[in-house]
Amino acid sequence: MPAVTVENPLTLPRVSAPADAVARPVLTVTTAPSGFEGEGFPVRRAFAGINYRYLDPFIMMDQMGEVEYQPGEPKGTPWHPHRGFETVTYIIDGIFDHQDSNGGGGTITNGDTQWMTAGSGLLHIEAPPEQLVMSGGLFHGLQLWVNLPAKDKMMAPRYQDIRSRSVQLLTSPDGGALLRVIAGELDGHEGPGITHTPITMVHATLAPGAEVTLPWREDFNGLAYVLAGKGSVGAERRPVHLGQTAVFGAGGSLTVRADEKQDSHTPDLEVVLLGGQPIREPMAHYGPFVMNTRDELQQAFEDFQKGRLGTVPAVHGMSSAGPDA
């Protein structure tokens, strides 16, 4: 881990927060519970137990793996519906195929991202390709759900295929941190992901003992999730480790630091940094639908049951998608 890297980070643009930026305090650190998703692949529920007012516009995030599959073990999800939000699937190690009923999809691997705007609704499936199922291998990724404001919830679905080579790479002043801007912007440097709700998504790798203080939009919230390794967050150096999420308070900068000693499995601290402009609208969320009211939620279920969210392509041996699809 990870796939997108450079030999000498000091060749990259450097970013740092201005000296007068107000440091964001750490409000809380939570530990993600483990579970299973889809056909049984292991996940950590990164946002479990965090008050939604600190997450808005993010809804949920799962860390998928890291898991070393034996031959025949790799798993995915069956066909299922979505409406009212966007799914962001970021693959760090391994391969994943995606297809949706709107014609979007493709294969992503090692640093690629699939950005699917469900909008008014569609069906989709995510699964490892047949060759990975046969061979087994390492799989590790993230799936993030980003809410859509009421005015965009019924927009036409859209799919973005973001390849690793298009991610904006940055570093800290001393080169100790490699920053991958997947979406939004950081200190004026923009990532490739196009969002309806203003957000910033960064995957940061910090070498042992490295520290980075980044400028952060004051109208955004601030979250840091640890993918691997050990370190600390905030000027107060609150300890964090694999599977923990730090919630930052108000301010103009946030700080992350890697411990001097990491474990043998993980040489660096790997962190996903998220910020977004809160939508501050009522939210009705159940299963694969995220709407504003219970009536809209009920309508989404009815539309799905009546086949209005699309049909599974015939190549999969099905002509329609009912409640069991």
mmCIF file of C-alpha atoms in Angstrom:
data_model
loop_
_atom_site.group_PDB
_atom_site.id
_atom_site.type_symbol
_atom_site.label_atom_id
_atom_site.label_comp_id
_atom_site.label_asym_id
_atom_site.label_seq_id
_atom_site.Cartn_x
_atom_site.Cartn_y
_atom_site.Cartn_z
ATOM 1 C CA MET A 1 0.000 0.000 0.000
ATOM 2 C CA PRO A 2 -0.549 2.273 -1.716
ATOM 3 C CA ALA A 3 -0.379 2.094 -5.503
ATOM 4 C CA VAL A 4 0.144 5.784 -6.309
ATOM 5 C CA THR A 5 3.470 7.031 -5.056
ATOM 6 C CA VAL A 6 6.666 8.829 -6.094
ATOM 7 C CA GLU A 7 10.320 8.114 -5.352
ATOM 8 C CA ASN A 8 11.087 11.659 -4.228
ATOM 9 C CA PRO A 9 8.129 13.623 -2.807
ATOM 10 C CA LEU A 10 10.236 16.819 -2.812
ATOM 11 C CA THR A 11 9.706 17.002 -6.574
ATOM 12 C CA LEU A 12 6.009 17.684 -5.886
ATOM 13 C CA PRO A 13 4.250 20.965 -5.022
ATOM 14 C CA ARG A 14 4.429 21.618 -1.273
ATOM 15 C CA VAL A 15 1.531 22.694 0.908
ATOM 16 C CA SER A 16 1.312 23.963 4.457
ATOM 17 C CA ALA A 17 -1.076 26.008 6.536
ATOM 18 C CA PRO A 18 -0.280 29.689 7.118
ATOM 19 C CA ALA A 19 1.265 30.405 10.512
ATOM 20 C CA ASP A 20 -1.761 32.415 11.651
ATOM 21 C CA ALA A 21 -4.306 29.698 10.805
ATOM 22 C CA VAL A 22 -6.422 28.642 13.783
ATOM 23 C CA ALA A 23 -5.683 24.999 14.597
ATOM 24 C CA ARG A 24 -8.728 22.727 14.627
ATOM 25 C CA PRO A 25 -9.086 20.939 17.975
ATOM 26 C CA VAL A 26 -9.881 17.219 18.100
ATOM 27 C CA LEU A 27 -13.435 16.801 19.400
ATOM 28 C CA THR A 28 -13.548 13.011 19.540
ATOM 29 C CA VAL A 29 -11.845 9.817 18.389
ATOM 30 C CA THR A 30 -14.010 6.756 17.684
ATOM 31 C CA THR A 31 -13.115 3.172 16.811
ATOM 32 C CA ALA A 32 -14.849 1.561 13.838
ATOM 33 C CA PRO A 33 -16.683 -1.708 14.536
ATOM 34 C CA SER A 34 -16.035 -4.571 12.122
ATOM 35 C CA GLY A 35 -18.689 -6.308 10.060
ATOM 36 C CA PHE A 36 -19.464 -7.824 6.671
ATOM 37 C CA GLU A 37 -21.001 -6.340 3.537
ATOM 38 C CA GLY A 38 -22.472 -7.712 0.320
ATOM 39 C CA GLU A 39 -21.627 -11.375 -0.168
ATOM 40 C CA GLY A 40 -19.424 -11.386 2.920
ATOM 41 C CA PHE A 41 -16.355 -9.190 2.485
ATOM 42 C CA PRO A 42 -15.022 -7.708 5.738
ATOM 43 C CA VAL A 43 -15.476 -3.998 6.450
ATOM 44 C CA ARG A 44 -14.831 -1.455 9.178
ATOM 45 C CA ARG A 45 -17.692 1.047 9.664
ATOM 46 C CA ALA A 46 -15.612 4.209 9.919
ATOM 47 C CA PHE A 47 -18.392 6.604 10.962
ATOM 48 C CA ALA A 48 -20.297 4.376 13.397
ATOM 49 C CA GLY A 49 -21.181 6.224 16.597
ATOM 50 C CA ILE A 50 -20.375 9.715 15.257
ATOM 51 C CA ASN A 51 -23.114 12.346 15.472
ATOM 52 C CA TYR A 52 -24.318 13.203 11.956
ATOM 53 C CA ARG A 53 -23.868 16.929 12.528
ATOM 54 C CA TYR A 54 -20.109 16.288 12.434
ATOM 55 C CA LEU A 55 -20.352 14.115 9.293
ATOM 56 C CA ASP A 56 -22.697 16.125 7.044
ATOM 57 C CA PRO A 57 -22.483 15.907 3.984
ATOM 58 C CA PHE A 58 -20.888 12.454 4.406
ATOM 59 C CA ILE A 59 -23.250 9.622 5.259
ATOM 60 C CA MET A 60 -21.102 6.559 5.816
ATOM 61 C CA MET A 61 -17.703 5.119 4.964
ATOM 62 C CA ASP A 62 -16.530 1.515 4.960
ATOM 63 C CA GLN A 63 -12.930 0.372 4.895
ATOM 64 C CA MET A 64 -13.031 -2.800 2.783
ATOM 65 C CA GLY A 65 -10.291 -5.171 3.914
ATOM 66 C CA GLU A 66 -7.306 -5.131 4.090
ATOM 67 C CA VAL A 67 -7.667 -8.872 3.421
ATOM 68 C CA GLU A 68 -5.544 -11.525 1.708
ATOM 69 C CA TYR A 69 -8.000 -13.800 -0.083
ATOM 70 C CA GLN A 70 -7.329 -17.441 -0.827
ATOM 71 C CA PRO A 71 -8.352 -18.813 -4.255
ATOM 72 C CA GLY A 72 -12.135 -18.845 -4.557
ATOM 73 C CA GLU A 73 -12.667 -16.490 -1.601
ATOM 74 C CA PRO A 74 -12.959 -12.959 -3.114
ATOM 75 C CA LYS A 75 -16.460 -11.524 -2.691
ATOM 76 C CA GLY A 76 -18.444 -8.497 -3.819
ATOM 77 C CA THR A 77 -22.016 -7.242 -3.689
ATOM 78 C CA PRO A 78 -25.057 -8.466 -5.655
ATOM 79 C CA TRP A 79 -27.155 -6.112 -7.801
ATOM 80 C CA HIS A 80 -28.774 -3.480 -5.580
ATOM 81 C CA PRO A 81 -30.394 -0.030 -5.920
ATOM 82 C CA HIS A 82 -29.368 3.490 -4.872
ATOM 83 C CA ARG A 83 -31.080 6.872 -4.951
ATOM 84 C CA GLY A 84 -30.352 10.332 -3.560
ATOM 85 C CA PHE A 85 -26.568 10.353 -3.029
ATOM 86 C CA GLU A 86 -23.140 9.529 -4.488
ATOM 87 C CA THR A 87 -20.927 6.489 -3.887
ATOM 88 C CA VAL A 88 -17.146 6.846 -4.038
ATOM 89 C CA THR A 89 -15.178 3.582 -4.314
ATOM 90 C CA TYR A 90 -11.413 3.947 -3.893
ATOM 91 C CA ILE A 91 -9.267 0.866 -4.470
ATOM 92 C CA ILE A 92 -5.861 0.872 -2.786
ATOM 93 C CA ASP A 93 -4.858 -2.729 -3.521
ATOM 94 C CA GLY A 94 -6.659 -5.269 -5.676
ATOM 95 C CA ILE A 95 -9.196 -5.161 -8.489
ATOM 96 C CA PHE A 96 -12.945 -4.426 -8.529
ATOM 97 C CA ASP A 97 -15.454 -4.468 -11.380
ATOM 98 C CA HIS A 98 -18.440 -2.133 -11.378
ATOM 99 C CA GLN A 99 -21.502 -2.035 -13.610
ATOM 100 C CA ASP A 100 -24.725 -0.069 -13.334
ATOM 101 C CA SER A 101 -28.073 -0.130 -15.093
ATOM 102 C CA ASN A 102 -27.382 3.311 -16.561
ATOM 103 C CA GLY A 103 -24.484 2.021 -18.671
ATOM 104 C CA GLY A 104 -21.684 3.178 -16.381
ATOM 105 C CA GLY A 105 -18.934 1.023 -15.014
ATOM 106 C CA GLY A 106 -15.521 -0.447 -15.531
ATOM 107 C CA THR A 107 -12.610 -2.032 -13.709
ATOM 108 C CA ILE A 108 -10.597 -0.177 -11.085
ATOM 109 C CA THR A 109 -7.343 -1.179 -9.437
ATOM 110 C CA ASN A 110 -4.457 0.152 -7.321
ATOM 111 C CA GLY A 111 -5.284 3.812 -6.737
ATOM 112 C CA ASP A 112 -8.291 4.170 -9.074
ATOM 113 C CA THR A 113 -11.642 5.601 -7.994
ATOM 114 C CA GLN A 114 -15.207 5.035 -9.210
ATOM 115 C CA TRP A 115 -17.500 7.965 -8.518
ATOM 116 C CA MET A 116 -21.144 7.102 -9.071
ATOM 117 C CA THR A 117 -23.865 9.729 -8.721
ATOM 118 C CA ALA A 118 -27.000 7.675 -8.125
ATOM 119 C CA GLY A 119 -29.277 10.727 -8.295
ATOM 120 C CA SER A 120 -32.805 9.688 -9.305
ATOM 121 C CA GLY A 121 -31.847 6.053 -9.028
ATOM 122 C CA LEU A 122 -30.170 3.049 -10.616
ATOM 123 C CA LEU A 123 -29.067 -0.494 -9.933
ATOM 124 C CA HIS A 124 -25.429 -1.486 -9.674
ATOM 125 C CA ILE A 125 -23.108 -4.344 -8.820
ATOM 126 C CA GLU A 126 -19.533 -4.432 -7.514
ATOM 127 C CA ALA A 127 -17.487 -7.602 -7.577
ATOM 128 C CA PRO A 128 -13.950 -8.888 -8.045
ATOM 129 C CA PRO A 129 -13.224 -10.063 -11.610
ATOM 130 C CA GLU A 130 -13.276 -13.784 -12.305
ATOM 131 C CA GLN A 131 -9.490 -14.040 -12.509
ATOM 132 C CA LEU A 132 -9.125 -12.615 -8.982
ATOM 133 C CA VAL A 133 -11.744 -15.023 -7.663
ATOM 134 C CA MET A 134 -9.747 -17.875 -9.163
ATOM 135 C CA SER A 135 -6.335 -16.712 -7.972
ATOM 136 C CA GLY A 136 -7.110 -14.946 -4.707
ATOM 137 C CA GLY A 137 -4.907 -12.063 -3.612
ATOM 138 C CA LEU A 138 -4.777 -8.824 -1.643
ATOM 139 C CA PHE A 139 -7.831 -6.563 -1.536
ATOM 140 C CA HIS A 140 -8.107 -3.183 0.205
ATOM 141 C CA GLY A 141 -10.295 -0.173 -0.456
ATOM 142 C CA LEU A 142 -12.825 2.359 0.750
ATOM 143 C CA GLN A 143 -16.399 3.173 -0.070
ATOM 144 C CA LEU A 144 -17.686 6.620 0.902
ATOM 145 C CA TRP A 145 -21.286 7.859 0.597
ATOM 146 C CA VAL A 146 -21.737 11.589 -0.067
ATOM 147 C CA ASN A 147 -25.176 13.127 0.320
ATOM 148 C CA LEU A 148 -26.847 15.232 -2.365
ATOM 149 C CA PRO A 149 -28.855 18.363 -1.551
ATOM 150 C CA ALA A 150 -32.609 18.209 -2.168
ATOM 151 C CA LYS A 151 -32.291 20.122 -5.443
ATOM 152 C CA ASP A 152 -29.965 17.425 -6.867
ATOM 153 C CA LYS A 153 -31.423 14.231 -5.432
ATOM 154 C CA MET A 154 -33.431 13.433 -8.563
ATOM 155 C CA MET A 155 -30.782 14.457 -11.087
ATOM 156 C CA ALA A 156 -29.799 12.062 -13.857
ATOM 157 C CA PRO A 157 -27.262 9.420 -12.755
ATOM 158 C CA ARG A 158 -23.617 10.024 -13.638
ATOM 159 C CA TYR A 159 -20.438 7.973 -13.517
ATOM 160 C CA GLN A 160 -16.833 9.175 -13.189
ATOM 161 C CA ASP A 161 -13.902 6.883 -13.847
ATOM 162 C CA ILE A 162 -10.926 8.430 -12.002
ATOM 163 C CA ARG A 163 -7.605 6.781 -12.798
ATOM 164 C CA SER A 164 -4.713 6.873 -10.358
ATOM 165 C CA ARG A 165 -2.520 8.839 -12.776
ATOM 166 C CA SER A 166 -4.977 11.768 -12.685
ATOM 167 C CA VAL A 167 -4.871 12.191 -8.888
ATOM 168 C CA GLN A 168 -3.181 15.431 -7.763
ATOM 169 C CA LEU A 169 0.006 14.619 -5.834
ATOM 170 C CA LEU A 170 1.383 17.031 -3.234
ATOM 171 C CA THR A 171 3.768 16.945 -0.292
ATOM 172 C CA SER A 172 4.562 18.692 2.976
ATOM 173 C CA PRO A 173 7.398 21.255 3.204
ATOM 174 C CA ASP A 174 9.932 18.615 4.329
ATOM 175 C CA GLY A 175 8.698 15.880 1.977
ATOM 176 C CA GLY A 176 7.630 13.634 4.851
ATOM 177 C CA ALA A 177 4.023 13.340 3.681
ATOM 178 C CA LEU A 178 2.639 12.286 0.310
ATOM 179 C CA LEU A 179 -0.818 13.775 -0.285
ATOM 180 C CA ARG A 180 -3.167 12.420 -2.948
ATOM 181 C CA VAL A 181 -6.044 14.813 -3.676
ATOM 182 C CA ILE A 182 -8.825 12.639 -5.076
ATOM 183 C CA ALA A 183 -11.591 15.245 -5.033
ATOM 184 C CA GLY A 184 -11.997 18.908 -4.194
ATOM 185 C CA GLU A 185 -8.995 21.111 -3.586
ATOM 186 C CA LEU A 186 -6.187 21.536 -1.115
ATOM 187 C CA ASP A 187 -4.357 24.855 -0.931
ATOM 188 C CA GLY A 188 -5.480 25.680 -4.464
ATOM 189 C CA HIS A 189 -4.535 22.300 -5.957
ATOM 190 C CA GLU A 190 -7.566 20.496 -7.377
ATOM 191 C CA GLY A 191 -8.236 16.768 -7.555
ATOM 192 C CA PRO A 192 -10.018 15.134 -10.488
ATOM 193 C CA GLY A 193 -13.280 14.172 -8.760
ATOM 194 C CA ILE A 194 -16.221 16.433 -9.679
ATOM 195 C CA THR A 195 -18.663 16.829 -6.805
ATOM 196 C CA HIS A 196 -22.126 18.329 -6.465
ATOM 197 C CA THR A 197 -21.610 18.910 -2.771
ATOM 198 C CA PRO A 198 -18.327 20.782 -2.106
ATOM 199 C CA ILE A 199 -15.895 18.373 -0.443
ATOM 200 C CA THR A 200 -12.184 17.573 -0.163
ATOM 201 C CA MET A 201 -10.922 13.974 -0.118
ATOM 202 C CA VAL A 202 -7.216 13.303 0.464
ATOM 203 C CA HIS A 203 -5.278 10.070 1.013
ATOM 204 C CA ALA A 204 -2.133 10.935 2.976
ATOM 205 C CA THR A 205 0.913 8.760 3.644
ATOM 206 C CA LEU A 206 3.214 10.009 6.426
ATOM 207 C CA ALA A 207 6.664 8.558 6.965
ATOM 208 C CA PRO A 208 7.555 7.603 10.568
ATOM 209 C CA GLY A 209 7.919 10.759 12.659
ATOM 210 C CA ALA A 210 6.564 13.041 9.917
ATOM 211 C CA GLU A 211 4.012 15.743 10.664
ATOM 212 C CA VAL A 212 1.852 17.816 8.342
ATOM 213 C CA THR A 213 -0.364 20.811 9.075
ATOM 214 C CA LEU A 214 -2.736 21.511 6.200
ATOM 215 C CA PRO A 215 -4.913 24.512 5.443
ATOM 216 C CA TRP A 216 -8.572 23.530 5.740
ATOM 217 C CA ARG A 217 -11.600 25.493 4.597
ATOM 218 C CA GLU A 218 -13.307 26.990 7.611
ATOM 219 C CA ASP A 219 -16.780 26.314 6.168
ATOM 220 C CA PHE A 220 -15.948 22.581 5.891
ATOM 221 C CA ASN A 221 -16.083 19.953 8.578
ATOM 222 C CA GLY A 222 -12.931 17.914 9.192
ATOM 223 C CA LEU A 223 -12.438 14.150 9.590
ATOM 224 C CA ALA A 224 -9.376 11.885 9.614
ATOM 225 C CA TYR A 225 -9.681 8.108 9.289
ATOM 226 C CA VAL A 226 -6.657 5.841 9.861
ATOM 227 C CA LEU A 227 -6.294 3.172 7.175
ATOM 228 C CA ALA A 228 -3.077 1.770 8.632
ATOM 229 C CA GLY A 229 -0.415 2.615 11.164
ATOM 230 C CA LYS A 230 -0.223 4.700 14.320
ATOM 231 C CA GLY A 231 0.036 8.419 14.931
ATOM 232 C CA SER A 232 -1.652 11.432 16.448
ATOM 233 C CA VAL A 233 -3.984 14.233 15.386
ATOM 234 C CA GLY A 234 -4.404 17.851 16.341
ATOM 235 C CA ALA A 235 -1.967 20.208 17.989
ATOM 236 C CA GLU A 236 -2.700 18.293 21.209
ATOM 237 C CA ARG A 237 -1.377 15.073 19.583
ATOM 238 C CA ARG A 238 -4.373 12.868 20.322
ATOM 239 C CA PRO A 239 -3.310 9.247 19.664
ATOM 240 C CA VAL A 240 -4.975 7.392 16.762
ATOM 241 C CA HIS A 241 -4.463 4.006 15.120
ATOM 242 C CA LEU A 242 -5.867 1.679 12.464
ATOM 243 C CA GLY A 243 -9.663 1.822 12.289
ATOM 244 C CA GLN A 244 -10.110 5.066 14.221
ATOM 245 C CA THR A 245 -11.786 8.290 13.074
ATOM 246 C CA ALA A 246 -10.870 11.699 14.490
ATOM 247 C CA VAL A 247 -13.462 14.481 14.355
ATOM 248 C CA PHE A 248 -12.036 18.003 14.246
ATOM 249 C CA GLY A 249 -13.696 21.148 15.508
ATOM 250 C CA ALA A 250 -13.721 24.590 13.917
ATOM 251 C CA GLY A 251 -10.595 26.267 12.579
ATOM 252 C CA GLY A 252 -8.439 26.893 9.532
ATOM 253 C CA SER A 253 -5.908 24.048 9.719
ATOM 254 C CA LEU A 254 -5.613 20.439 10.806
ATOM 255 C CA THR A 255 -2.560 18.478 11.908
ATOM 256 C CA VAL A 256 -1.645 14.804 11.534
ATOM 257 C CA ARG A 257 1.558 13.169 12.809
ATOM 258 C CA ALA A 258 2.994 9.659 12.346
ATOM 259 C CA ASP A 259 4.569 7.849 15.288
ATOM 260 C CA GLU A 260 8.310 7.315 15.116
ATOM 261 C CA LYS A 261 7.801 3.541 15.303
ATOM 262 C CA GLN A 262 5.270 1.709 13.132
ATOM 263 C CA ASP A 263 4.547 -2.017 13.138
ATOM 264 C CA SER A 264 6.291 -4.379 10.732
ATOM 265 C CA HIS A 265 3.203 -4.790 8.545
ATOM 266 C CA THR A 266 2.757 -1.052 7.983
ATOM 267 C CA PRO A 267 5.847 1.091 7.445
ATOM 268 C CA ASP A 268 3.912 4.409 7.302
ATOM 269 C CA LEU A 269 0.811 6.095 8.674
ATOM 270 C CA GLU A 270 -2.008 5.982 6.100
ATOM 271 C CA VAL A 271 -4.863 8.446 6.637
ATOM 272 C CA VAL A 272 -7.895 9.581 4.665
ATOM 273 C CA LEU A 273 -8.725 13.243 5.288
ATOM 274 C CA LEU A 274 -12.267 14.397 4.527
ATOM 275 C CA GLY A 275 -13.934 17.773 4.607
ATOM 276 C CA GLY A 276 -17.232 18.975 3.235
ATOM 277 C CA GLN A 277 -19.699 21.817 3.293
ATOM 278 C CA PRO A 278 -22.643 20.702 5.435
ATOM 279 C CA ILE A 279 -25.955 20.524 3.561
ATOM 280 C CA ARG A 280 -28.011 21.057 6.735
ATOM 281 C CA GLU A 281 -31.218 19.575 5.364
ATOM 282 C CA PRO A 282 -33.496 16.926 6.883
ATOM 283 C CA MET A 283 -32.299 13.415 6.022
ATOM 284 C CA ALA A 284 -34.327 10.220 5.721
ATOM 285 C CA HIS A 285 -31.941 7.281 5.280
ATOM 286 C CA TYR A 286 -32.814 3.630 5.071
ATOM 287 C CA GLY A 287 -30.727 0.960 3.372
ATOM 288 C CA PRO A 288 -29.682 2.034 -0.131
ATOM 289 C CA PHE A 289 -31.777 5.225 -0.267
ATOM 290 C CA VAL A 290 -31.007 8.662 1.197
ATOM 291 C CA MET A 291 -33.800 11.211 0.832
ATOM 292 C CA ASN A 292 -35.140 14.242 2.693
ATOM 293 C CA THR A 293 -38.495 12.907 3.935
ATOM 294 C CA ARG A 294 -40.084 9.582 4.850
ATOM 295 C CA ASP A 295 -42.563 10.001 2.000
ATOM 296 C CA GLU A 296 -39.662 10.331 -0.477
ATOM 297 C CA LEU A 297 -38.066 7.266 1.081
ATOM 298 C CA GLN A 298 -41.287 5.298 0.656
ATOM 299 C CA GLN A 299 -41.514 6.456 -2.957
ATOM 300 C CA ALA A 300 -37.962 5.241 -3.587
ATOM 301 C CA PHE A 301 -38.843 1.755 -2.315
ATOM 302 C CA GLU A 302 -42.008 1.722 -4.410
ATOM 303 C CA ASP A 303 -40.133 2.820 -7.531
ATOM 304 C CA PHE A 304 -37.543 0.105 -6.958
ATOM 305 C CA GLN A 305 -40.156 -2.590 -6.471
ATOM 306 C CA LYS A 306 -41.893 -1.544 -9.692
ATOM 307 C CA GLY A 307 -38.668 -1.613 -11.706
ATOM 308 C CA ARG A 308 -38.408 2.149 -12.211
ATOM 309 C CA LEU A 309 -34.768 2.319 -11.102
ATOM 310 C CA GLY A 310 -33.610 0.293 -14.078
ATOM 311 C CA THR A 311 -33.125 -3.341 -15.005
ATOM 312 C CA VAL A 312 -30.222 -5.736 -14.694
ATOM 313 C CA PRO A 313 -28.554 -6.087 -18.119
ATOM 314 C CA ALA A 314 -29.561 -9.272 -19.946
ATOM 315 C CA VAL A 315 -25.937 -10.437 -20.044
ATOM 316 C CA HIS A 316 -26.383 -11.327 -16.387
ATOM 317 C CA GLY A 317 -29.275 -13.639 -17.231
ATOM 318 C CA MET A 318 -31.976 -11.418 -15.741
ATOM 319 C CA SER A 319 -34.453 -9.175 -17.510
ATOM 320 C CA SER A 320 -35.785 -7.275 -14.532
ATOM 321 C CA ALA A 321 -34.838 -6.343 -11.004
ATOM 322 C CA GLY A 322 -37.415 -6.902 -8.338
ATOM 323 C CA PRO A 323 -37.011 -6.618 -4.567
ATOM 324 C CA ASP A 324 -34.614 -9.601 -4.457
ATOM 325 C CA ALA A 325 -32.216 -8.253 -7.104
#
